[in-house]
């Protein structure tokens, strides 16, 4: 989506209460230079964070940054920031990274030689260079770009990360700085795995290069085997109608609740299954990642999840699934794999829908552009909102220890701007934030839809369809849950008559399962209720899961009754979770008063909450985020203050003391809200318009009648 800056520079925009990030971005995209780091401070020294913002947003958008096209700003100091006294002086890498981002946002071309000279500007400088590289090649020509690359690649002192980046830049722009023989020799001599892989990718693009690749039998692992293999030929998907692609790069699509995989995987999986069944959709392609361990277990790059819903697995050179903070390390390879595999489909996707603000999505946007696919981007105000809130606090000093996370967040904000720029259509996320807040953090979206900002199509869940022998399966689930009190993953049989709190989700600090346990224990509610947590990997835990489980065990230590009346289960398949939710609400299984509770800091939509409401469970969720659109306190559920253990304890006590008629009323209203407004069918229908698919396809199946429709 091409973004134009405001042309009227007569007066600066009217700003709200002081918020450095919001003020800086508003001024920049309106065409005004931001001087907030000095304004109103007198002689006081601006914080290092404010200096970072001024370097990135502080120049007028109508003018090129000083020396653009010939040189970028040099820093005032080559030293790293100290704890005090040096905050106003940016380090060389911070200043160069900010200058590159500013030039990129302004679409200012930088000569290839200079751009490549700044390839190591900061930890994520290479990602900014990759974004600016196409513009540099277009402005100054392929011959000059190839010459600049060749000059560097022939240097004997070139470091390995630079070798990989330069080769990937050449591949992305279809340049040939080295011959096939030279590239093969470079690959053989390369001491790093990343450099060797980049050379192999480049050889695939050179005339005669594939013949110089080592044979797949020389591969060290499944990833290299796929990289060295010939061009794939995929016979499916095919058919009449549109081919729609969507991405789910965080975690395992088929294992929600493990690692970084959460509700997004459930949403994308269910949506893909539903869309694939519509008459005007030939097929849906969901793009996921497959790391070294996953490839060793299953080397397929494509499989069919449901009729017409195909999963394309992009190989990634990592043991597990990289999170958003690590995606920049894999961006060039992911873009290459996406173009290679999606380009091998009988019909390339007409649309690529991206939902995450990270370098993985940017890689897919790059591949989509080369494949001729339209890009739809779902923009959210994360991490903008969190950074803005932190920077708005006057006493936030942001010492050296805090700069790492801040730099990462500023990079993700830059990535969000680039996704907006690359997208053909930008939409919001229903319930994540209002259009006003989204435009506040993305000022360049202000003029969309006549000034109202991007539309936000409704989201929803797939109706639960009971399976064969459903009653026995539910009975087995409940029996296993109440099998024995001396096991960490079950409760005692005698505890069925106690009120029960169920919480499902990935183990992560934002989900605050540890706070829930502490609130439940310290308030004494563990003496009169049970608590069931579901989430986290069963075997290979990531750092977040390990830390959260450690905190949970610490909260239970010294409280034998609480330990006996709590159960911590690993992540379960979504269908099993939903079966458990339905089983707990079935009076025949003898669970007295089941509640679903979500103690998160906030929830964008809260799919697990919606699924619990659909099952007929009374639910409680945080006062922050998208939950507010469907969970109305005392009407369709209970809103919780999750800012502290004390506040959360008060909410839990309110829930457990609610009379049964009121509890049943909340559950009934909640179920009606979900079934009438939050279906996957309604979500698919709204997205068809966004994707440009004219028809509506077959009539969707209705929700099951009644609270607990068992298949007969």
mmCIF file of N, CA and C in Angstrom, residues 415-489:
data_model
loop_
_atom_site.group_PDB
_atom_site.id
_atom_site.type_symbol
_atom_site.label_atom_id
_atom_site.label_comp_id
_atom_site.label_asym_id
_atom_site.label_seq_id
_atom_site.Cartn_x
_atom_site.Cartn_y
_atom_site.Cartn_z
ATOM 1 N N UNK A 415 9.275 -2.772 10.992
ATOM 2 C CA UNK A 415 8.753 -3.868 10.171
ATOM 3 C C UNK A 415 7.263 -3.663 9.891
ATOM 4 N N UNK A 416 6.517 -3.216 10.909
ATOM 5 C CA UNK A 416 5.098 -2.935 10.692
ATOM 6 C C UNK A 416 4.882 -1.884 9.624
ATOM 7 N N UNK A 417 5.708 -0.829 9.627
ATOM 8 C CA UNK A 417 5.603 0.207 8.596
ATOM 9 C C UNK A 417 5.909 -0.353 7.214
ATOM 10 N N UNK A 418 6.892 -1.251 7.139
ATOM 11 C CA UNK A 418 7.241 -1.826 5.843
ATOM 12 C C UNK A 418 6.140 -2.765 5.343
ATOM 13 N N UNK A 419 5.505 -3.481 6.249
ATOM 14 C CA UNK A 419 4.397 -4.339 5.833
ATOM 15 C C UNK A 419 3.224 -3.513 5.325
ATOM 16 N N UNK A 420 2.947 -2.391 5.988
ATOM 17 C CA UNK A 420 1.903 -1.480 5.509
ATOM 18 C C UNK A 420 2.256 -0.972 4.113
ATOM 19 N N UNK A 421 3.518 -0.628 3.909
ATOM 20 C CA UNK A 421 3.964 -0.108 2.620
ATOM 21 C C UNK A 421 3.866 -1.178 1.524
ATOM 22 N N UNK A 422 4.202 -2.422 1.862
ATOM 23 C CA UNK A 422 4.196 -3.495 0.867
ATOM 24 C C UNK A 422 2.788 -4.033 0.593
ATOM 25 N N UNK A 423 1.872 -3.871 1.530
ATOM 26 C CA UNK A 423 0.555 -4.494 1.409
ATOM 27 C C UNK A 423 -0.309 -3.796 0.376
ATOM 28 N N UNK A 424 -1.112 -4.589 -0.327
ATOM 29 C CA UNK A 424 -2.127 -4.035 -1.219
ATOM 30 C C UNK A 424 -3.358 -3.609 -0.427
ATOM 31 N N UNK A 425 -3.638 -4.323 0.663
ATOM 32 C CA UNK A 425 -4.774 -4.006 1.525
ATOM 33 C C UNK A 425 -4.350 -4.161 2.976
ATOM 34 N N UNK A 426 -4.685 -3.176 3.796
ATOM 35 C CA UNK A 426 -4.415 -3.234 5.235
ATOM 36 C C UNK A 426 -5.744 -3.272 5.967
ATOM 37 N N UNK A 427 -5.887 -4.225 6.878
ATOM 38 C CA UNK A 427 -7.092 -4.318 7.694
ATOM 39 C C UNK A 427 -6.688 -4.324 9.164
ATOM 40 N N UNK A 428 -7.644 -4.020 10.025
ATOM 41 C CA UNK A 428 -7.422 -4.119 11.456
ATOM 42 C C UNK A 428 -7.823 -5.494 11.955
ATOM 43 N N UNK A 429 -7.689 -5.690 13.242
ATOM 44 C CA UNK A 429 -8.080 -6.947 13.884
ATOM 45 C C UNK A 429 -9.227 -6.643 14.826
ATOM 46 N N UNK A 430 -10.378 -7.227 14.571
ATOM 47 C CA UNK A 430 -11.566 -6.956 15.375
ATOM 48 C C UNK A 430 -11.287 -7.227 16.843
ATOM 49 N N UNK A 431 -11.570 -6.236 17.681
ATOM 50 C CA UNK A 431 -11.417 -6.407 19.117
ATOM 51 C C UNK A 431 -10.035 -6.109 19.637
ATOM 52 N N UNK A 432 -9.020 -6.088 18.737
ATOM 53 C CA UNK A 432 -7.667 -5.820 19.228
ATOM 54 C C UNK A 432 -7.553 -4.396 19.736
ATOM 55 N N UNK A 433 -8.040 -3.472 18.964
ATOM 56 C CA UNK A 433 -8.094 -2.071 19.374
ATOM 57 C C UNK A 433 -9.024 -1.370 18.402
ATOM 58 N N UNK A 434 -9.509 -0.224 18.770
ATOM 59 C CA UNK A 434 -10.370 0.519 17.877
ATOM 60 C C UNK A 434 -9.588 1.127 16.732
ATOM 61 N N UNK A 435 -10.325 1.564 15.714
ATOM 62 C CA UNK A 435 -9.674 2.187 14.559
ATOM 63 C C UNK A 435 -8.898 3.426 14.983
ATOM 64 N N UNK A 436 -9.416 4.169 15.962
ATOM 65 C CA UNK A 436 -8.719 5.379 16.421
ATOM 66 C C UNK A 436 -7.349 5.035 16.987
ATOM 67 N N UNK A 437 -7.291 3.979 17.790
ATOM 68 C CA UNK A 437 -6.003 3.606 18.380
ATOM 69 C C UNK A 437 -5.050 3.084 17.313
ATOM 70 N N UNK A 438 -5.558 2.310 16.363
ATOM 71 C CA UNK A 438 -4.698 1.797 15.303
ATOM 72 C C UNK A 438 -4.103 2.944 14.491
ATOM 73 N N UNK A 439 -4.919 3.920 14.136
ATOM 74 C CA UNK A 439 -4.429 5.071 13.377
ATOM 75 C C UNK A 439 -3.482 5.910 14.229
ATOM 76 N N UNK A 440 -3.718 5.942 15.522
ATOM 77 C CA UNK A 440 -2.817 6.692 16.414
ATOM 78 C C UNK A 440 -1.399 6.134 16.335
ATOM 79 N N UNK A 441 -1.290 4.819 16.202
ATOM 80 C CA UNK A 441 0.035 4.197 16.139
ATOM 81 C C UNK A 441 0.524 4.009 14.708
ATOM 82 N N UNK A 442 -0.384 4.033 13.744
ATOM 83 C CA UNK A 442 -0.021 3.992 12.322
ATOM 84 C C UNK A 442 -0.615 5.237 11.657
ATOM 85 N N UNK A 443 -0.018 6.409 11.855
ATOM 86 C CA UNK A 443 -0.606 7.638 11.299
ATOM 87 C C UNK A 443 -0.768 7.592 9.787
ATOM 88 N N UNK A 444 0.039 6.780 9.092
ATOM 89 C CA UNK A 444 -0.053 6.710 7.636
ATOM 90 C C UNK A 444 -1.342 6.047 7.160
ATOM 91 N N UNK A 445 -2.111 5.456 8.083
ATOM 92 C CA UNK A 445 -3.376 4.812 7.715
ATOM 93 C C UNK A 445 -4.583 5.737 7.899
ATOM 94 N N UNK A 446 -4.337 6.972 8.294
ATOM 95 C CA UNK A 446 -5.430 7.869 8.680
ATOM 96 C C UNK A 446 -6.419 8.133 7.555
ATOM 97 N N UNK A 447 -5.973 8.126 6.314
ATOM 98 C CA UNK A 447 -6.848 8.504 5.209
ATOM 99 C C UNK A 447 -7.617 7.329 4.594
ATOM 100 N N UNK A 448 -7.406 6.126 5.111
ATOM 101 C CA UNK A 448 -8.114 4.959 4.575
ATOM 102 C C UNK A 448 -9.601 5.047 4.914
ATOM 103 N N UNK A 449 -10.431 4.593 3.996
ATOM 104 C CA UNK A 449 -11.890 4.555 4.199
ATOM 105 C C UNK A 449 -12.446 5.924 4.591
ATOM 106 N N UNK A 450 -12.023 6.944 3.860
ATOM 107 C CA UNK A 450 -12.562 8.274 4.109
ATOM 108 C C UNK A 450 -12.173 8.862 5.437
ATOM 109 N N UNK A 451 -11.039 8.409 5.978
ATOM 110 C CA UNK A 451 -10.564 8.958 7.241
ATOM 111 C C UNK A 451 -10.935 8.148 8.465
ATOM 112 N N UNK A 452 -11.643 7.034 8.299
ATOM 113 C CA UNK A 452 -12.044 6.211 9.448
ATOM 114 C C UNK A 452 -11.022 5.136 9.779
ATOM 115 N N UNK A 453 -10.026 4.952 8.913
ATOM 116 C CA UNK A 453 -9.021 3.929 9.162
ATOM 117 C C UNK A 453 -9.414 2.589 8.585
ATOM 118 N N UNK A 454 -8.546 1.591 8.720
ATOM 119 C CA UNK A 454 -8.797 0.280 8.125
ATOM 120 C C UNK A 454 -10.027 -0.402 8.719
ATOM 121 N N UNK A 455 -10.719 -1.168 7.870
ATOM 122 C CA UNK A 455 -11.817 -1.997 8.350
ATOM 123 C C UNK A 455 -11.248 -3.150 9.179
ATOM 124 N N UNK A 456 -12.070 -3.694 10.055
ATOM 125 C CA UNK A 456 -11.643 -4.806 10.908
ATOM 126 C C UNK A 456 -12.658 -5.936 10.773
ATOM 127 N N UNK A 457 -12.441 -6.867 9.841
ATOM 128 C CA UNK A 457 -13.385 -7.974 9.673
ATOM 129 C C UNK A 457 -13.559 -8.770 10.956
ATOM 130 N N UNK A 458 -14.764 -9.264 11.153
ATOM 131 C CA UNK A 458 -15.062 -10.042 12.359
ATOM 132 C C UNK A 458 -14.228 -11.317 12.389
ATOM 133 N N UNK A 459 -13.921 -11.793 13.596
ATOM 134 C CA UNK A 459 -13.241 -13.070 13.769
ATOM 135 C C UNK A 459 -14.173 -14.006 14.512
ATOM 136 N N UNK A 460 -13.871 -15.294 14.469
ATOM 137 C CA UNK A 460 -14.774 -16.241 15.108
ATOM 138 C C UNK A 460 -14.143 -17.605 15.289
ATOM 139 N N UNK A 461 -14.946 -18.539 15.757
ATOM 140 C CA UNK A 461 -14.467 -19.894 16.031
ATOM 141 C C UNK A 461 -15.291 -20.900 15.239
ATOM 142 N N UNK A 462 -14.720 -22.066 15.072
ATOM 143 C CA UNK A 462 -15.393 -23.159 14.385
ATOM 144 C C UNK A 462 -16.364 -23.841 15.350
ATOM 145 N N UNK A 463 -17.581 -24.120 14.924
ATOM 146 C CA UNK A 463 -18.507 -24.835 15.818
ATOM 147 C C UNK A 463 -17.938 -26.198 16.210
ATOM 148 N N UNK A 464 -18.124 -26.561 17.458
ATOM 149 C CA UNK A 464 -17.663 -27.876 17.902
ATOM 150 C C UNK A 464 -18.631 -28.943 17.416
ATOM 151 N N UNK A 465 -18.110 -29.943 16.735
ATOM 152 C CA UNK A 465 -18.925 -31.048 16.229
ATOM 153 C C UNK A 465 -18.602 -32.309 17.022
ATOM 154 N N UNK A 466 -19.520 -32.771 17.845
ATOM 155 C CA UNK A 466 -19.257 -33.998 18.606
ATOM 156 C C UNK A 466 -18.916 -35.150 17.677
ATOM 157 N N UNK A 467 -17.994 -35.986 18.128
ATOM 158 C CA UNK A 467 -17.568 -37.110 17.317
ATOM 159 C C UNK A 467 -18.283 -38.394 17.685
ATOM 160 N N UNK A 468 -17.857 -39.469 17.069
ATOM 161 C CA UNK A 468 -18.419 -40.780 17.375
ATOM 162 C C UNK A 468 -18.065 -41.159 18.816
ATOM 163 N N UNK A 469 -19.002 -41.785 19.478
ATOM 164 C CA UNK A 469 -18.801 -42.227 20.857
ATOM 165 C C UNK A 469 -18.408 -41.057 21.765
ATOM 166 N N UNK A 470 -19.028 -39.904 21.522
ATOM 167 C CA UNK A 470 -18.669 -38.683 22.225
ATOM 168 C C UNK A 470 -18.825 -38.805 23.736
ATOM 169 N N UNK A 471 -19.919 -39.401 24.177
ATOM 170 C CA UNK A 471 -20.159 -39.482 25.619
ATOM 171 C C UNK A 471 -19.075 -40.273 26.323
ATOM 172 N N UNK A 472 -18.646 -41.382 25.737
ATOM 173 C CA UNK A 472 -17.589 -42.179 26.360
ATOM 174 C C UNK A 472 -16.259 -41.425 26.379
ATOM 175 N N UNK A 473 -15.987 -40.714 25.308
ATOM 176 C CA UNK A 473 -14.750 -39.937 25.251
ATOM 177 C C UNK A 473 -14.750 -38.843 26.320
ATOM 178 N N UNK A 474 -15.875 -38.205 26.511
ATOM 179 C CA UNK A 474 -15.967 -37.174 27.553
ATOM 180 C C UNK A 474 -15.820 -37.798 28.936
ATOM 181 N N UNK A 475 -16.457 -38.930 29.115
ATOM 182 C CA UNK A 475 -16.379 -39.596 30.419
ATOM 183 C C UNK A 475 -14.935 -39.981 30.743
ATOM 184 N N UNK A 476 -14.206 -40.448 29.738
ATOM 185 C CA UNK A 476 -12.807 -40.829 29.942
ATOM 186 C C UNK A 476 -11.946 -39.611 30.285
ATOM 187 N N UNK A 477 -12.219 -38.486 29.623
ATOM 188 C CA UNK A 477 -11.462 -37.268 29.906
ATOM 189 C C UNK A 477 -11.653 -36.825 31.354
ATOM 190 N N UNK A 478 -12.892 -36.788 31.792
ATOM 191 C CA UNK A 478 -13.177 -36.334 33.150
ATOM 192 C C UNK A 478 -12.628 -37.326 34.168
ATOM 193 N N UNK A 479 -12.754 -38.600 33.883
ATOM 194 C CA UNK A 479 -12.218 -39.610 34.810
ATOM 195 C C UNK A 479 -10.709 -39.479 34.951
ATOM 196 N N UNK A 480 -10.007 -39.217 33.838
ATOM 197 C CA UNK A 480 -8.550 -39.041 33.898
ATOM 198 C C UNK A 480 -8.189 -37.785 34.674
ATOM 199 N N UNK A 481 -8.995 -36.746 34.541
ATOM 200 C CA UNK A 481 -8.718 -35.498 35.248
ATOM 201 C C UNK A 481 -8.870 -35.670 36.754
ATOM 202 N N UNK A 482 -9.821 -36.501 37.178
ATOM 203 C CA UNK A 482 -10.074 -36.727 38.608
ATOM 204 C C UNK A 482 -9.592 -38.113 39.036
ATOM 205 N N UNK A 483 -8.426 -38.518 38.531
ATOM 206 C CA UNK A 483 -7.943 -39.875 38.794
ATOM 207 C C UNK A 483 -7.271 -40.018 40.152
ATOM 208 N N UNK A 484 -6.389 -39.061 40.520
ATOM 209 C CA UNK A 484 -5.632 -39.200 41.769
ATOM 210 C C UNK A 484 -5.089 -37.841 42.188
ATOM 211 N N UNK A 485 -5.116 -37.585 43.468
ATOM 212 C CA UNK A 485 -4.712 -36.280 43.989
ATOM 213 C C UNK A 485 -3.201 -36.135 44.112
ATOM 214 N N UNK A 486 -2.455 -37.236 44.100
ATOM 215 C CA UNK A 486 -1.009 -37.154 44.307
ATOM 216 C C UNK A 486 -0.228 -37.026 43.002
ATOM 217 N N UNK A 487 -0.917 -36.738 41.917
ATOM 218 C CA UNK A 487 -0.265 -36.563 40.623
ATOM 219 C C UNK A 487 -0.379 -35.103 40.185
ATOM 220 N N UNK A 488 0.682 -34.580 39.575
ATOM 221 C CA UNK A 488 0.697 -33.172 39.176
ATOM 222 C C UNK A 488 -0.338 -32.857 38.109
ATOM 223 N N UNK A 489 -0.709 -33.871 37.307
ATOM 224 C CA UNK A 489 -1.605 -33.610 36.185
ATOM 225 C C UNK A 489 -3.030 -34.115 36.402
#
